Amino acid sequence: MDLKNREDIEALAGLMEEQGLTALELQLGEDRLVLSRAAAPAAAAPAQAAVTQTPALAEAPAPPVPVNDENMLKAPLVGNVYLAPGPGKPPFVAPGTAVKKGQTLCIIEAMKVMNEFPAPRDGVVAVVHVKNEQLVEYGQPLFT
């Protein structure tokens, strides 16, 4: 993969849209690629890319939250996910939100039943992997 190749960047942007991601950061050698897009449910915004050269002697940025099964919260059932308690209301959580064990992160509607999805432990939401009202599959990542 070449972080300066337009086709590779467009493929990553397409993958972001497919997976419902709003941000992606990738570093290969001294090249660093940061893709981001607005999380608008009504209209998908195009991904914006920035490729930078990391100076060899520059201080390394803080490591990102490890994306692993321990930090990833996955959908416990199939259904529509609701990130807010109602239309026009603020979301339960957003990236950077500190949460306590048992705090509602979202609601998953399955067979006309609204199931609250609580935080399994105290922590900070790093990434919201889904969009409001999106259909999610069992085991699909919801939050990191």
Coordinates of C-alpha atoms in Angstrom, one line a residue:
M1 CA 0.0 0.0 0.0
D2 CA 1.3 3.5 -0.9
L3 CA -0.1 6.3 1.2
K4 CA 0.5 8.7 -1.7
N5 CA -1.4 6.6 -4.3
R6 CA -4.8 8.1 -5.0
E7 CA -6.4 4.7 -5.7
D8 CA -5.2 3.3 -2.3
I9 CA -6.5 6.3 -0.5
E10 CA -9.9 6.1 -2.3
A11 CA -10.1 2.4 -1.4
L12 CA -9.5 3.2 2.3
A13 CA -12.2 6.0 2.1
G14 CA -14.6 3.5 0.6
L15 CA -13.8 1.0 3.4
M16 CA -14.5 3.7 6.0
E17 CA -17.9 4.4 4.5
E18 CA -18.7 0.7 4.3
Q19 CA -17.8 0.2 7.9
G20 CA -19.4 3.4 9.2
L21 CA -16.1 4.8 10.4
T22 CA -15.6 8.5 10.8
A23 CA -11.8 8.5 11.2
L24 CA -8.8 6.4 10.2
E25 CA -5.2 6.9 10.9
L26 CA -2.4 4.8 9.3
Q27 CA 1.3 5.1 9.4
L28 CA 3.7 3.3 7.1
G29 CA 7.4 4.2 7.7
E30 CA 7.7 7.9 7.7
D31 CA 4.4 8.5 5.9
R32 CA 1.3 9.1 7.9
L33 CA -2.3 9.2 6.5
V34 CA -5.3 10.6 8.4
L35 CA -8.7 10.2 6.9
S36 CA -11.8 11.8 8.4
R37 CA -15.4 12.4 7.4
A38 CA -18.5 13.9 9.0
A39 CA -20.8 11.4 10.7
A40 CA -24.0 12.8 9.1
P41 CA -26.7 10.1 8.8
A42 CA -28.6 11.9 6.1
A43 CA -25.8 12.5 3.7
A44 CA -22.4 10.8 3.6
A45 CA -19.6 13.3 3.4
P46 CA -16.5 12.6 1.3
A47 CA -13.4 11.6 3.2
Q48 CA -10.7 14.2 3.4
A49 CA -7.1 13.0 3.3
A50 CA -3.9 14.5 4.6
V51 CA -0.5 12.8 4.1
T52 CA 2.4 14.1 6.1
Q53 CA 6.1 13.2 6.4
T54 CA 7.0 12.4 10.0
P55 CA 10.4 13.9 10.9
A56 CA 12.8 11.2 11.9
L57 CA 13.7 13.0 15.2
A58 CA 10.2 14.1 16.0
E59 CA 8.6 13.0 19.3
A60 CA 6.2 10.2 18.7
P61 CA 2.5 11.0 19.3
A62 CA 0.7 9.3 22.1
P63 CA -0.2 5.7 21.1
P64 CA -3.8 5.2 20.1
V65 CA -6.2 3.1 22.1
P66 CA -5.4 -0.5 21.2
V67 CA -8.1 -1.9 19.1
N68 CA -8.6 -5.4 20.4
D69 CA -11.4 -7.5 21.8
E70 CA -10.8 -6.2 25.3
N71 CA -11.5 -2.6 24.4
M72 CA -14.0 -3.2 21.6
L73 CA -17.7 -3.3 22.6
K74 CA -19.7 -5.4 20.1
A75 CA -23.4 -5.7 19.4
P76 CA -24.9 -8.5 21.5
L77 CA -27.8 -8.9 19.0
V78 CA -29.1 -8.0 15.6
G79 CA -31.2 -4.8 15.3
N80 CA -31.3 -1.1 14.7
V81 CA -28.9 0.9 16.9
Y82 CA -30.0 4.2 18.4
L83 CA -27.2 6.5 19.6
A84 CA -29.6 9.0 21.3
P85 CA -32.7 8.6 23.5
G86 CA -34.9 10.1 20.9
P87 CA -35.1 12.2 17.7
G88 CA -33.4 15.6 18.1
K89 CA -31.9 14.6 21.5
P90 CA -28.1 14.6 22.1
P91 CA -26.4 11.2 21.8
F92 CA -25.8 9.0 24.9
V93 CA -22.0 9.2 24.3
A94 CA -19.5 10.6 21.9
P95 CA -15.8 10.1 21.4
G96 CA -14.0 11.4 24.5
T97 CA -17.0 10.8 26.8
A98 CA -16.1 9.3 30.2
V99 CA -18.5 6.5 31.1
K100 CA -19.3 4.6 34.3
K101 CA -20.2 0.9 34.4
G102 CA -23.9 0.4 33.7
Q103 CA -24.3 3.8 31.9
T104 CA -26.4 3.5 28.7
L105 CA -24.2 3.7 25.5
C106 CA -27.0 3.1 23.0
I107 CA -30.3 1.3 22.4
I108 CA -30.6 -1.6 20.1
E109 CA -34.1 -2.3 18.8
A110 CA -34.8 -6.0 18.0
M111 CA -38.3 -7.3 17.2
K112 CA -39.9 -4.0 18.4
V113 CA -38.2 -4.3 21.8
M114 CA -35.8 -1.5 22.9
N115 CA -32.7 -3.0 24.6
E116 CA -30.4 -0.7 26.4
F117 CA -26.7 -1.4 25.9
P118 CA -24.8 -0.5 29.1
A119 CA -21.1 0.1 29.5
P120 CA -19.6 -3.1 30.9
R121 CA -16.9 -1.1 32.9
D122 CA -15.7 2.4 33.6
G123 CA -13.8 4.0 30.7
V124 CA -13.6 6.6 28.0
V125 CA -15.3 6.2 24.6
A126 CA -12.5 6.5 21.9
V127 CA -14.5 5.6 18.8
V128 CA -18.2 5.2 17.9
H129 CA -18.1 2.7 15.0
V130 CA -21.8 2.9 14.0
K131 CA -24.3 5.6 12.8
N132 CA -27.6 6.4 14.4
E133 CA -30.4 4.1 13.2
Q134 CA -27.9 1.8 11.5
L135 CA -28.8 -2.0 11.3
V136 CA -26.1 -3.9 13.2
E137 CA -25.2 -7.6 13.1
Y138 CA -24.4 -9.8 16.1
G139 CA -20.7 -9.2 17.0
Q140 CA -20.4 -6.0 15.0
P141 CA -18.1 -3.4 16.7
L142 CA -20.1 -0.5 18.3
F143 CA -17.6 1.3 20.5
T144 CA -13.9 1.3 21.4

